[in-house]
PDB file of C-alpha atoms and ligand atoms in Angstrom:
ATOM      1  CA  MET A   1      -6.955 -12.866  13.276  1.00 72.00           C
ATOM      2  CA  ILE A   2      -5.014 -12.512   9.934  1.00 84.00           C
ATOM      3  CA  GLY A   3      -5.368 -15.771   8.236  1.00 93.00           C
ATOM      4  CA  LYS A   4      -4.098 -17.454   5.238  1.00 96.00           C
ATOM      5  CA  ASP A   5      -5.730 -15.027   2.786  1.00 98.00           C
ATOM      6  CA  PHE A   6      -6.673 -11.102   2.952  1.00 98.00           C
ATOM      7  CA  LEU A   7      -9.606 -10.450   0.723  1.00 98.00           C
ATOM      8  CA  GLY A   8     -11.647  -7.587   2.207  1.00 98.00           C
ATOM      9  CA  LEU A   9     -12.294  -5.201   5.168  1.00 98.00           C
ATOM     10  CA  CYS A  10     -16.089  -6.246   5.204  1.00 96.00           C
ATOM     11  CA  ASP A  11     -14.937  -9.114   7.408  1.00 94.00           C
ATOM     12  CA  ALA A  12     -11.762  -8.069   9.211  1.00 97.00           C
ATOM     13  CA  THR A  13     -12.049  -6.860  12.444  1.00 97.00           C
ATOM     14  CA  ALA A  14     -10.710  -3.590  14.038  1.00 98.00           C
ATOM     15  CA  GLU A  15      -7.924  -5.308  15.587  1.00 97.00           C
ATOM     16  CA  ASP A  16      -6.870  -6.949  12.480  1.00 97.00           C
ATOM     17  CA  ILE A  17      -6.644  -3.485  10.850  1.00 98.00           C
ATOM     18  CA  VAL A  18      -4.664  -2.054  13.779  1.00 98.00           C
ATOM     19  CA  THR A  19      -2.244  -4.976  13.829  1.00 98.00           C
ATOM     20  CA  ILE A  20      -1.360  -4.112  10.065  1.00 98.00           C
ATOM     21  CA  LEU A  21      -1.068  -0.376  10.591  1.00 98.00           C
ATOM     22  CA  ASP A  22       1.165  -0.927  13.817  1.00 98.00           C
ATOM     23  CA  THR A  23       3.248  -3.449  11.873  1.00 98.00           C
ATOM     24  CA  ALA A  24       3.494  -0.734   9.023  1.00 98.00           C
ATOM     25  CA  VAL A  25       4.929   1.778  11.359  1.00 98.00           C
ATOM     26  CA  GLY A  26       7.895  -0.026  11.611  1.00 98.00           C
ATOM     27  CA  MET A  27       8.199  -0.736   7.943  1.00 98.00           C
ATOM     28  CA  LYS A  28       7.643   2.990   7.074  1.00 98.00           C
ATOM     29  CA  ARG A  29      10.761   3.529   9.393  1.00 98.00           C
ATOM     30  CA  LEU A  30      12.735   1.055   7.420  1.00 98.00           C
ATOM     31  CA  LEU A  31      11.675   2.710   4.113  1.00 97.00           C
ATOM     32  CA  THR A  32      12.229   6.179   5.301  1.00 96.00           C
ATOM     33  CA  GLN A  33      15.973   5.121   6.111  1.00 97.00           C
ATOM     34  CA  ASN A  34      16.116   3.902   2.854  1.00 96.00           C
ATOM     35  CA  LEU A  35      16.684   0.161   3.974  1.00 96.00           C
ATOM     36  CA  LYS A  36      15.723  -1.821   0.851  1.00 94.00           C
ATOM     37  CA  LYS A  37      17.215  -5.127   1.176  1.00 94.00           C
ATOM     38  CA  LEU A  38      15.471  -6.790   4.101  1.00 97.00           C
ATOM     39  CA  PRO A  39      15.537 -10.299   5.069  1.00 97.00           C
ATOM     40  CA  HIS A  40      11.941 -10.682   6.024  1.00 97.00           C
ATOM     41  CA  LEU A  41      10.635 -12.568   3.123  1.00 97.00           C
ATOM     42  CA  GLN A  42      13.781 -14.242   1.831  1.00 96.00           C
ATOM     43  CA  GLY A  43      12.691 -17.525   0.388  1.00 96.00           C
ATOM     44  CA  ARG A  44       9.366 -16.380  -0.269  1.00 97.00           C
ATOM     45  CA  THR A  45       7.803 -15.713  -3.746  1.00 98.00           C
ATOM     46  CA  VAL A  46       5.045 -13.245  -4.564  1.00 98.00           C
ATOM     47  CA  THR A  47       3.218 -13.161  -7.734  1.00 98.00           C
ATOM     48  CA  THR A  48       0.809 -10.219  -9.040  1.00 98.00           C
ATOM     49  CA  LEU A  49      -1.752 -11.412 -11.185  1.00 97.00           C
ATOM     50  CA  PHE A  50      -3.681  -8.316 -12.755  1.00 97.00           C
ATOM     51  CA  TYR A  51      -6.777  -8.658 -15.226  1.00 96.00           C
ATOM     52  CA  GLU A  52      -7.130  -4.873 -14.891  1.00 95.00           C
ATOM     53  CA  ASN A  53      -4.425  -1.782 -15.469  1.00 94.00           C
ATOM     54  CA  SER A  54      -2.479  -0.655 -12.358  1.00 96.00           C
ATOM     55  CA  THR A  55       0.160   1.774 -11.627  1.00 96.00           C
ATOM     56  CA  ARG A  56       0.237   2.207  -7.702  1.00 98.00           C
ATOM     57  CA  THR A  57      -1.156  -1.035  -6.550  1.00 98.00           C
ATOM     58  CA  ARG A  58       0.695  -3.636  -8.677  1.00 98.00           C
ATOM     59  CA  CYS A  59       4.115  -1.413  -8.325  1.00 98.00           C
ATOM     60  CA  SER A  60       3.842  -0.944  -4.557  1.00 98.00           C
ATOM     61  CA  PHE A  61       3.059  -4.733  -4.175  1.00 98.00           C
ATOM     62  CA  GLU A  62       6.095  -5.718  -6.071  1.00 98.00           C
ATOM     63  CA  LEU A  63       8.631  -3.126  -4.400  1.00 98.00           C
ATOM     64  CA  ALA A  64       7.126  -4.205  -0.885  1.00 98.00           C
ATOM     65  CA  ALA A  65       7.938  -7.932  -1.708  1.00 98.00           C
ATOM     66  CA  LYS A  66      11.603  -7.014  -3.039  1.00 98.00           C
ATOM     67  CA  TYR A  67      12.405  -4.508  -0.240  1.00 98.00           C
ATOM     68  CA  LEU A  68      11.580  -7.667   2.033  1.00 98.00           C
ATOM     69  CA  GLY A  69      13.775  -9.903   0.079  1.00 98.00           C
ATOM     70  CA  ALA A  70      11.158 -12.058  -1.840  1.00 98.00           C
ATOM     71  CA  GLY A  71      11.269 -13.181  -5.220  1.00 98.00           C
ATOM     72  CA  THR A  72       8.674 -11.341  -7.640  1.00 98.00           C
ATOM     73  CA  VAL A  73       6.664 -12.119 -10.742  1.00 97.00           C
ATOM     74  CA  ASN A  74       4.264 -10.005 -12.757  1.00 97.00           C
ATOM     75  CA  ILE A  75       1.545 -11.674 -14.679  1.00 96.00           C
ATOM     76  CA  SER A  76      -0.905  -9.135 -16.664  1.00 94.00           C
ATOM     77  CA  ALA A  77      -4.003 -11.217 -18.332  1.00 88.00           C
ATOM     78  CA  SER A  78      -3.300  -9.417 -21.488  1.00 87.00           C
ATOM     79  CA  SER A  79       0.111 -11.150 -21.973  1.00 84.00           C
ATOM     80  CA  SER A  80      -0.535 -14.750 -20.201  1.00 85.00           C
ATOM     81  CA  SER A  81      -2.166 -17.828 -21.184  1.00 88.00           C
ATOM     82  CA  VAL A  82      -5.506 -16.237 -20.077  1.00 84.00           C
ATOM     83  CA  GLN A  83      -5.706 -14.882 -23.513  1.00 84.00           C
ATOM     84  CA  LYS A  84      -5.625 -18.712 -24.703  1.00 90.00           C
ATOM     85  CA  GLY A  85      -8.575 -19.457 -22.498  1.00 89.00           C
ATOM     86  CA  GLU A  86      -7.146 -20.726 -19.442  1.00 92.00           C
ATOM     87  CA  THR A  87      -9.358 -20.247 -16.251  1.00 95.00           C
ATOM     88  CA  LEU A  88      -8.707 -18.142 -13.150  1.00 96.00           C
ATOM     89  CA  ILE A  89      -8.348 -21.316 -11.041  1.00 97.00           C
ATOM     90  CA  ASP A  90      -6.121 -23.012 -13.734  1.00 96.00           C
ATOM     91  CA  THR A  91      -3.744 -19.980 -13.372  1.00 96.00           C
ATOM     92  CA  GLY A  92      -4.050 -20.436  -9.577  1.00 97.00           C
ATOM     93  CA  TYR A  93      -3.194 -24.322  -9.832  1.00 97.00           C
ATOM     94  CA  THR A  94       0.008 -23.370 -12.250  1.00 97.00           C
ATOM     95  CA  LEU A  95       1.304 -20.644  -9.681  1.00 97.00           C
ATOM     96  CA  ASP A  96       0.934 -23.292  -6.849  1.00 98.00           C
ATOM     97  CA  ALA A  97       2.935 -25.887  -8.852  1.00 98.00           C
ATOM     98  CA  MET A  98       5.670 -23.581  -8.939  1.00 97.00           C
ATOM     99  CA  LYS A  99       5.603 -23.348  -5.213  1.00 97.00           C
ATOM    100  CA  ASN A 100       4.538 -19.386  -5.516  1.00 97.00           C
ATOM    101  CA  ASP A 101       3.636 -18.380  -1.765  1.00 98.00           C
ATOM    102  CA  ILE A 102       1.445 -15.239  -2.246  1.00 98.00           C
ATOM    103  CA  ILE A 103      -0.945 -14.105  -5.172  1.00 98.00           C
ATOM    104  CA  VAL A 104      -1.900 -10.472  -5.405  1.00 98.00           C
ATOM    105  CA  ILE A 105      -5.006 -10.466  -7.788  1.00 98.00           C
ATOM    106  CA  ARG A 106      -7.028  -7.539  -9.269  1.00 98.00           C
ATOM    107  CA  HIS A 107     -10.033  -8.743 -11.176  1.00 97.00           C
ATOM    108  CA  PRO A 108     -12.832  -6.784 -12.901  1.00 95.00           C
ATOM    109  CA  MET A 109     -15.358  -9.268 -11.394  1.00 97.00           C
ATOM    110  CA  GLY A 110     -16.395  -8.837  -7.538  1.00 98.00           C
ATOM    111  CA  GLY A 111     -15.631 -11.947  -5.684  1.00 98.00           C
ATOM    112  CA  ALA A 112     -12.808 -13.346  -8.050  1.00 98.00           C
ATOM    113  CA  PRO A 113      -9.809 -13.267  -5.291  1.00 98.00           C
ATOM    114  CA  HIS A 114     -12.240 -15.054  -2.893  1.00 98.00           C
ATOM    115  CA  LEU A 115     -12.989 -17.618  -5.913  1.00 98.00           C
ATOM    116  CA  LEU A 116      -9.016 -18.276  -6.313  1.00 98.00           C
ATOM    117  CA  ALA A 117      -8.404 -18.377  -2.486  1.00 98.00           C
ATOM    118  CA  LYS A 118     -10.955 -21.307  -2.198  1.00 98.00           C
ATOM    119  CA  HIS A 119      -8.713 -23.403  -4.493  1.00 98.00           C
ATOM    120  CA  VAL A 120      -5.051 -22.382  -4.055  1.00 98.00           C
ATOM    121  CA  ARG A 121      -2.618 -23.309  -1.647  1.00 97.00           C
ATOM    122  CA  ALA A 122      -0.934 -19.668  -1.915  1.00 98.00           C
ATOM    123  CA  SER A 123      -1.918 -16.793   0.294  1.00 98.00           C
ATOM    124  CA  VAL A 124      -4.281 -14.655  -1.878  1.00 98.00           C
ATOM    125  CA  VAL A 125      -4.627 -10.651  -1.477  1.00 98.00           C
ATOM    126  CA  ASN A 126      -7.281  -8.650  -2.838  1.00 98.00           C
ATOM    127  CA  GLY A 127      -5.813  -5.934  -4.976  1.00 98.00           C
ATOM    128  CA  GLY A 128      -9.310  -4.475  -6.182  1.00 98.00           C
ATOM    129  CA  ASP A 129     -12.014  -6.878  -7.327  1.00 98.00           C
ATOM    130  CA  GLY A 130     -14.688  -5.032  -9.454  1.00 96.00           C
ATOM    131  CA  MET A 131     -17.028  -2.510  -7.761  1.00 95.00           C
ATOM    132  CA  ASN A 132     -16.542  -4.827  -4.421  1.00 97.00           C
ATOM    133  CA  GLU A 133     -13.474  -3.971  -2.301  1.00 98.00           C
ATOM    134  CA  HIS A 134     -10.145  -2.636  -2.321  1.00 98.00           C
ATOM    135  CA  PRO A 135      -8.717  -3.400   1.039  1.00 98.00           C
ATOM    136  CA  THR A 136      -5.127  -2.641   0.829  1.00 98.00           C
ATOM    137  CA  GLN A 137      -5.866   0.901  -0.657  1.00 98.00           C
ATOM    138  CA  ALA A 138      -8.265   1.481   2.331  1.00 98.00           C
ATOM    139  CA  LEU A 139      -5.593   0.255   4.825  1.00 98.00           C
ATOM    140  CA  LEU A 140      -3.068   3.070   3.532  1.00 98.00           C
ATOM    141  CA  ASP A 141      -5.875   5.476   3.406  1.00 98.00           C
ATOM    142  CA  PHE A 142      -6.246   4.766   7.214  1.00 99.00           C
ATOM    143  CA  TYR A 143      -2.568   4.619   7.909  1.00 99.00           C
ATOM    144  CA  THR A 144      -2.255   8.293   6.649  1.00 98.00           C
ATOM    145  CA  MET A 145      -5.215   9.275   8.850  1.00 98.00           C
ATOM    146  CA  ARG A 146      -3.696   7.750  11.655  1.00 98.00           C
ATOM    147  CA  GLU A 147      -0.220   9.253  11.074  1.00 98.00           C
ATOM    148  CA  LYS A 148      -1.980  12.871  11.008  1.00 98.00           C
ATOM    149  CA  PHE A 149      -4.776  12.532  13.763  1.00 98.00           C
ATOM    150  CA  GLY A 150      -3.300   9.919  15.816  1.00 98.00           C
ATOM    151  CA  GLY A 151      -6.469   7.829  15.770  1.00 98.00           C
ATOM    152  CA  PHE A 152     -10.107   7.528  14.496  1.00 98.00           C
ATOM    153  CA  ARG A 153     -12.698   8.126  16.968  1.00 97.00           C
ATOM    154  CA  GLY A 154     -14.085  11.466  16.304  1.00 95.00           C
ATOM    155  CA  LEU A 155     -12.935  12.028  12.800  1.00 98.00           C
ATOM    156  CA  LYS A 156     -15.219  13.319  10.091  1.00 98.00           C
ATOM    157  CA  VAL A 157     -14.201  11.764   6.652  1.00 98.00           C
ATOM    158  CA  ALA A 158     -16.077  13.256   3.718  1.00 98.00           C
ATOM    159  CA  ILE A 159     -15.650  11.119   0.671  1.00 98.00           C
ATOM    160  CA  LEU A 160     -16.998  12.794  -2.891  1.00 97.00           C
ATOM    161  CA  GLY A 161     -16.897  11.290  -6.020  1.00 94.00           C
ATOM    162  CA  ASP A 162     -18.031   8.268  -8.017  1.00 92.00           C
ATOM    163  CA  ILE A 163     -19.314   6.041  -4.718  1.00 95.00           C
ATOM    164  CA  LYS A 164     -21.454   3.667  -6.877  1.00 93.00           C
ATOM    165  CA  HIS A 165     -18.617   2.275  -8.827  1.00 91.00           C
ATOM    166  CA  SER A 166     -16.023   2.614  -6.082  1.00 95.00           C
ATOM    167  CA  ARG A 167     -14.497  -0.546  -4.369  1.00 97.00           C
ATOM    168  CA  VAL A 168     -12.213   1.922  -2.448  1.00 97.00           C
ATOM    169  CA  ALA A 169     -15.343   3.847  -0.995  1.00 97.00           C
ATOM    170  CA  LYS A 170     -16.719   0.570   0.245  1.00 97.00           C
ATOM    171  CA  SER A 171     -13.461  -0.944   1.943  1.00 98.00           C
ATOM    172  CA  ASN A 172     -13.015   2.577   3.531  1.00 98.00           C
ATOM    173  CA  LEU A 173     -16.430   2.500   4.754  1.00 98.00           C
ATOM    174  CA  PHE A 174     -16.271  -1.002   6.484  1.00 97.00           C
ATOM    175  CA  GLY A 175     -12.988   0.027   8.076  1.00 98.00           C
ATOM    176  CA  LEU A 176     -13.510   3.266   9.171  1.00 98.00           C
ATOM    177  CA  THR A 177     -16.946   2.670  10.984  1.00 97.00           C
ATOM    178  CA  LYS A 178     -15.257  -0.400  12.495  1.00 97.00           C
ATOM    179  CA  LEU A 179     -12.686   1.992  13.844  1.00 98.00           C
ATOM    180  CA  GLY A 180     -15.174   4.548  14.896  1.00 97.00           C
ATOM    181  CA  ALA A 181     -14.837   7.215  12.449  1.00 98.00           C
ATOM    182  CA  GLU A 182     -17.940   9.357  11.068  1.00 98.00           C
ATOM    183  CA  VAL A 183     -17.871   8.565   7.168  1.00 98.00           C
ATOM    184  CA  VAL A 184     -20.203  11.014   5.109  1.00 98.00           C
ATOM    185  CA  LEU A 185     -20.804  10.406   1.377  1.00 98.00           C
ATOM    186  CA  TYR A 186     -21.827  13.095  -1.223  1.00 97.00           C
ATOM    187  CA  ALA A 187     -22.378  12.026  -5.142  1.00 95.00           C
ATOM    188  CA  PRO A 188     -25.021  12.659  -7.738  1.00 93.00           C
ATOM    189  CA  ALA A 189     -27.985  10.233  -7.100  1.00 92.00           C
ATOM    190  CA  THR A 190     -26.667   8.304  -9.990  1.00 91.00           C
ATOM    191  CA  LEU A 191     -23.421   7.717  -8.541  1.00 92.00           C
ATOM    192  CA  MET A 192     -24.690   7.037  -5.066  1.00 95.00           C
ATOM    193  CA  PRO A 193     -25.465   3.124  -4.501  1.00 93.00           C
ATOM    194  CA  GLN A 194     -29.001   2.428  -3.170  1.00 91.00           C
ATOM    195  CA  GLY A 195     -28.721   1.013   0.483  1.00 91.00           C
ATOM    196  CA  ILE A 196     -25.170   2.415   1.533  1.00 93.00           C
ATOM    197  CA  GLY A 197     -26.647   4.177   4.165  1.00 90.00           C
ATOM    198  CA  ARG A 198     -27.598   1.096   5.981  1.00 92.00           C
ATOM    199  CA  MET A 199     -23.788   0.297   6.065  1.00 93.00           C
ATOM    200  CA  GLY A 200     -23.071   3.185   8.212  1.00 94.00           C
ATOM    201  CA  ALA A 201     -22.513   6.083   5.960  1.00 96.00           C
ATOM    202  CA  LYS A 202     -24.347   9.318   6.295  1.00 97.00           C
ATOM    203  CA  ILE A 203     -25.706  10.806   3.055  1.00 97.00           C
ATOM    204  CA  ALA A 204     -24.965  14.637   2.500  1.00 98.00           C
ATOM    205  CA  ARG A 205     -27.350  16.458   0.872  1.00 96.00           C
ATOM    206  CA  SER A 206     -25.074  19.291  -0.357  1.00 97.00           C
ATOM    207  CA  ARG A 207     -21.084  19.489  -0.971  1.00 98.00           C
ATOM    208  CA  GLU A 208     -21.113  22.340   1.578  1.00 98.00           C
ATOM    209  CA  GLU A 209     -22.970  19.776   3.924  1.00 98.00           C
ATOM    210  CA  ALA A 210     -20.402  16.998   3.271  1.00 98.00           C
ATOM    211  CA  LEU A 211     -17.363  19.218   3.710  1.00 98.00           C
ATOM    212  CA  SER A 212     -18.421  21.030   6.813  1.00 98.00           C
ATOM    213  CA  GLY A 213     -16.137  20.565   9.726  1.00 98.00           C
ATOM    214  CA  ALA A 214     -14.400  17.652   7.928  1.00 98.00           C
ATOM    215  CA  ASN A 215     -11.021  16.366   9.124  1.00 98.00           C
ATOM    216  CA  VAL A 216     -10.518  14.122   5.789  1.00 98.00           C
ATOM    217  CA  VAL A 217     -11.436  15.200   2.364  1.00 98.00           C
ATOM    218  CA  MET A 218     -11.282  12.518  -0.021  1.00 98.00           C
ATOM    219  CA  GLY A 219     -12.179  12.495  -3.584  1.00 97.00           C
ATOM    220  CA  LEU A 220     -13.072   9.417  -5.825  1.00 96.00           C
ATOM    221  CA  ARG A 221     -12.257   9.126  -9.343  1.00 90.00           C
ATOM    222  CA  ILE A 222     -15.151   9.164 -12.013  1.00 86.00           C
ATOM    223  CA  GLN A 223     -14.781   5.726 -13.370  1.00 74.00           C
ATOM    224  CA  LEU A 224     -15.931   6.199 -17.104  1.00 70.00           C
ATOM    225  CA  GLU A 225     -14.668   2.683 -17.930  1.00 68.00           C
ATOM    226  CA  ARG A 226     -17.362   1.257 -15.412  1.00 63.00           C
ATOM    227  CA  MET A 227     -20.055   3.539 -16.659  1.00 62.00           C
ATOM    228  CA  HIS A 228     -22.408   3.069 -19.744  1.00 65.00           C
ATOM    229  CA  GLY A 229     -23.451   6.796 -20.102  1.00 65.00           C
ATOM    230  CA  GLY A 230     -25.999   8.887 -19.045  1.00 67.00           C
ATOM    231  CA  LEU A 231     -25.101   8.991 -15.340  1.00 72.00           C
ATOM    232  CA  PHE A 232     -24.144  12.768 -15.500  1.00 75.00           C
ATOM    233  CA  PRO A 233     -24.233  15.383 -18.330  1.00 71.00           C
ATOM    234  CA  SER A 234     -20.553  16.044 -18.690  1.00 82.00           C
ATOM    235  CA  LEU A 235     -17.381  16.174 -17.010  1.00 84.00           C
ATOM    236  CA  SER A 236     -17.585  19.830 -16.675  1.00 87.00           C
ATOM    237  CA  GLU A 237     -20.668  19.825 -15.154  1.00 87.00           C
ATOM    238  CA  TYR A 238     -19.538  17.313 -12.514  1.00 89.00           C
ATOM    239  CA  ALA A 239     -16.738  19.471 -11.743  1.00 92.00           C
ATOM    240  CA  ARG A 240     -18.991  22.504 -11.340  1.00 93.00           C
ATOM    241  CA  TYR A 241     -21.312  20.946  -8.875  1.00 93.00           C
ATOM    242  CA  TYR A 242     -19.431  18.032  -7.190  1.00 94.00           C
ATOM    243  CA  GLY A 243     -15.776  18.748  -7.456  1.00 96.00           C
ATOM    244  CA  VAL A 244     -13.857  20.490  -4.774  1.00 97.00           C
ATOM    245  CA  SER A 245     -11.710  23.637  -4.968  1.00 97.00           C
ATOM    246  CA  GLU A 246      -9.776  25.723  -2.706  1.00 97.00           C
ATOM    247  CA  GLU A 247     -12.594  27.713  -1.952  1.00 97.00           C
ATOM    248  CA  HIS A 248     -14.868  24.841  -1.074  1.00 97.00           C
ATOM    249  CA  LEU A 249     -12.226  23.455   1.404  1.00 97.00           C
ATOM    250  CA  ARG A 250     -13.003  26.531   3.701  1.00 97.00           C
ATOM    251  CA  PHE A 251     -16.094  24.873   4.870  1.00 98.00           C
ATOM    252  CA  ALA A 252     -13.787  21.960   6.096  1.00 98.00           C
ATOM    253  CA  ASP A 253     -11.840  21.734   9.337  1.00 98.00           C
ATOM    254  CA  LYS A 254      -8.798  24.423   9.427  1.00 97.00           C
ATOM    255  CA  ASP A 255      -6.407  21.205   9.798  1.00 98.00           C
ATOM    256  CA  CYS A 256      -7.959  18.963   7.275  1.00 98.00           C
ATOM    257  CA  ILE A 257      -6.110  16.824   4.911  1.00 98.00           C
ATOM    258  CA  VAL A 258      -6.689  15.975   1.389  1.00 98.00           C
ATOM    259  CA  MET A 259      -6.861  12.483  -0.146  1.00 98.00           C
ATOM    260  CA  HIS A 260      -7.162  10.629  -3.315  1.00 98.00           C
ATOM    261  CA  PRO A 261      -6.506   6.980  -4.031  1.00 97.00           C
ATOM    262  CA  GLY A 262      -5.378   7.957  -7.563  1.00 95.00           C
ATOM    263  CA  PRO A 263      -5.261   8.064 -10.441  1.00 93.00           C
ATOM    264  CA  VAL A 264      -6.862  11.755 -10.215  1.00 93.00           C
ATOM    265  CA  ASN A 265      -8.698  13.224 -12.935  1.00 91.00           C
ATOM    266  CA  ARG A 266      -7.074  16.984 -12.335  1.00 94.00           C
ATOM    267  CA  GLY A 267      -9.904  19.478 -12.869  1.00 95.00           C
ATOM    268  CA  VAL A 268     -12.687  17.100 -12.253  1.00 93.00           C
ATOM    269  CA  GLU A 269     -12.691  15.611  -8.656  1.00 94.00           C
ATOM    270  CA  PHE A 270     -10.296  18.233  -7.287  1.00 97.00           C
ATOM    271  CA  THR A 271      -8.846  21.615  -8.763  1.00 97.00           C
ATOM    272  CA  SER A 272      -5.176  21.257  -9.255  1.00 97.00           C
ATOM    273  CA  GLY A 273      -4.600  23.789  -6.529  1.00 97.00           C
ATOM    274  CA  VAL A 274      -6.202  21.420  -4.100  1.00 98.00           C
ATOM    275  CA  ILE A 275      -4.547  18.338  -5.236  1.00 98.00           C
ATOM    276  CA  ASP A 276      -1.104  20.299  -5.045  1.00 97.00           C
ATOM    277  CA  ALA A 277      -1.882  22.270  -1.760  1.00 96.00           C
ATOM    278  CA  GLU A 278       0.330  21.612   1.475  1.00 97.00           C
ATOM    279  CA  ASN A 279      -2.689  19.839   3.061  1.00 98.00           C
ATOM    280  CA  SER A 280      -2.591  17.278   0.273  1.00 98.00           C
ATOM    281  CA  LYS A 281      -1.578  13.915   1.378  1.00 98.00           C
ATOM    282  CA  ILE A 282      -1.903  12.349  -1.935  1.00 98.00           C
ATOM    283  CA  THR A 283       2.106  11.612  -2.523  1.00 97.00           C
ATOM    284  CA  GLU A 284       2.395  10.545   0.999  1.00 98.00           C
ATOM    285  CA  GLN A 285      -0.315   7.823   0.464  1.00 98.00           C
ATOM    286  CA  VAL A 286       1.774   6.488  -2.001  1.00 98.00           C
ATOM    287  CA  LEU A 287       4.723   6.020   0.358  1.00 98.00           C
ATOM    288  CA  ASN A 288       2.424   4.612   3.122  1.00 98.00           C
ATOM    289  CA  GLY A 289       0.925   2.202   0.536  1.00 98.00           C
ATOM    290  CA  VAL A 290       4.525   0.656   0.182  1.00 98.00           C
ATOM    291  CA  ALA A 291       4.826   0.316   4.016  1.00 98.00           C
ATOM    292  CA  VAL A 292       1.317  -1.027   4.529  1.00 98.00           C
ATOM    293  CA  ARG A 293       1.805  -3.567   1.996  1.00 98.00           C
ATOM    294  CA  MET A 294       5.155  -4.519   3.428  1.00 98.00           C
ATOM    295  CA  ALA A 295       3.477  -4.983   6.644  1.00 98.00           C
ATOM    296  CA  LEU A 296       0.594  -7.235   5.110  1.00 98.00           C
ATOM    297  CA  LEU A 297       2.878  -9.539   3.189  1.00 98.00           C
ATOM    298  CA  PHE A 298       5.089 -10.172   6.098  1.00 98.00           C
ATOM    299  CA  LEU A 299       2.025 -10.948   8.482  1.00 97.00           C
ATOM    300  CA  LEU A 300       0.615 -13.398   5.958  1.00 97.00           C
ATOM    301  CA  CYS A 301       4.161 -15.197   5.423  1.00 96.00           C
ATOM    302  CA  LYS A 302       4.443 -15.211   9.189  1.00 94.00           C
ATOM    303  CA  ASN A 303       0.806 -17.219   9.183  1.00 88.00           C
ATOM    304  CA  ARG A 304       1.912 -19.665   6.448  1.00 84.00           C
ATOM    305  CA  GLN A 305       2.668 -23.249   7.106  1.00 61.00           C
ATOM    306  CA  GLY A 306       6.313 -23.925   7.205  1.00 54.00           C
ATOM    307  CA  GLY A 307       7.562 -21.161   9.322  1.00 48.00           C
ATOM    308  CA  SER A 308       7.243 -17.463   9.847  1.00 44.00           C
ATOM    309  CA  GLY A 309       8.400 -14.609   7.827  1.00 48.00           C
ATOM    310  CA  ASN A 310      12.111 -13.942   9.140  1.00 48.00           C
ATOM    311  CA  GLU A 311      12.237 -11.500  11.652  1.00 45.00           C
TER     312      GLU A 311
HETATM  313  N1   CP B   1      -5.289   3.511  -6.039  1.00 88.23           N
HETATM  314  C1   CP B   1      -5.141   2.437  -6.980  1.00 88.23           C
HETATM  315  O1   CP B   1      -5.653   1.451  -6.991  1.00 88.23           O
HETATM  316  O2   CP B   1      -4.357   2.689  -8.132  1.00 88.23           O
HETATM  317  P1   CP B   1      -3.751   1.891  -9.485  1.00 88.23           P
HETATM  318  O3   CP B   1      -5.130   1.318 -10.223  1.00 88.23           O
HETATM  319  O4   CP B   1      -2.947   2.879 -10.233  1.00 88.23           O
HETATM  320  O5   CP B   1      -3.421   0.491  -8.660  1.00 88.23           O
END
């Protein structure tokens, strides 16, 4: 059951995930008909509270809320009273006092959305917390996979890149294993978190093994901002030994799709040829992100005390 908040896929059930994906199908239909003045969230307010940079997540939550008729407010930590020493919880109380309904938060500290959710009346959505989770990114990834393959059972999803620092990898792993897909990870040993195999992932010993027969080839960004040096010799060496080119893609299933949460480091995780190939879903993922976030905001508002989202 989707409750007051949406904090991660670690605690979500397969049914929760499928409910959001099913709701997103209708939202994408509306989007593709260019219907962007919908009544579902009329009278509601959605605030994005971002303590880290973002293009896709923040923009798509704002557009999703606007398309459904909600009022929106954007707060960046760099331009807010956080700079004057205000705490996260006091910021939450301030938004509550203004009758805000939903806070979408991105924060460099894992667990920050969970802390905020315990203290505020508003529904809290995790827009990415440190190296912990990025659940709505994983939901849009699942939507993109289901749209292509119809389901998850028997799918091989190869995830290559900076697994250690990636909240996207963790949310994908939590969700995909619940949905019945096989998740295979490949990274330099220094970018592979210890114990991830116990969470249901298979660790590949080579790029070829990871890609062999894969239905989905997902690259993850090398997160230089979370590294403190020395995890691999250079970006060009990373690209040579761990990056994916069109030649490497020949190991994957012939109907495979290529995915990346963005932002992409062109020529590092994937060559430009892979990023721009016909089977690349990277742009489609962005569109699906709006549909999935519309669905999630709608379902959360429906659950809130004081009435449903307007059908
Ligand atoms: N995929 C993702 O979270 O992108 P942004 O950092 O641009 O939001």
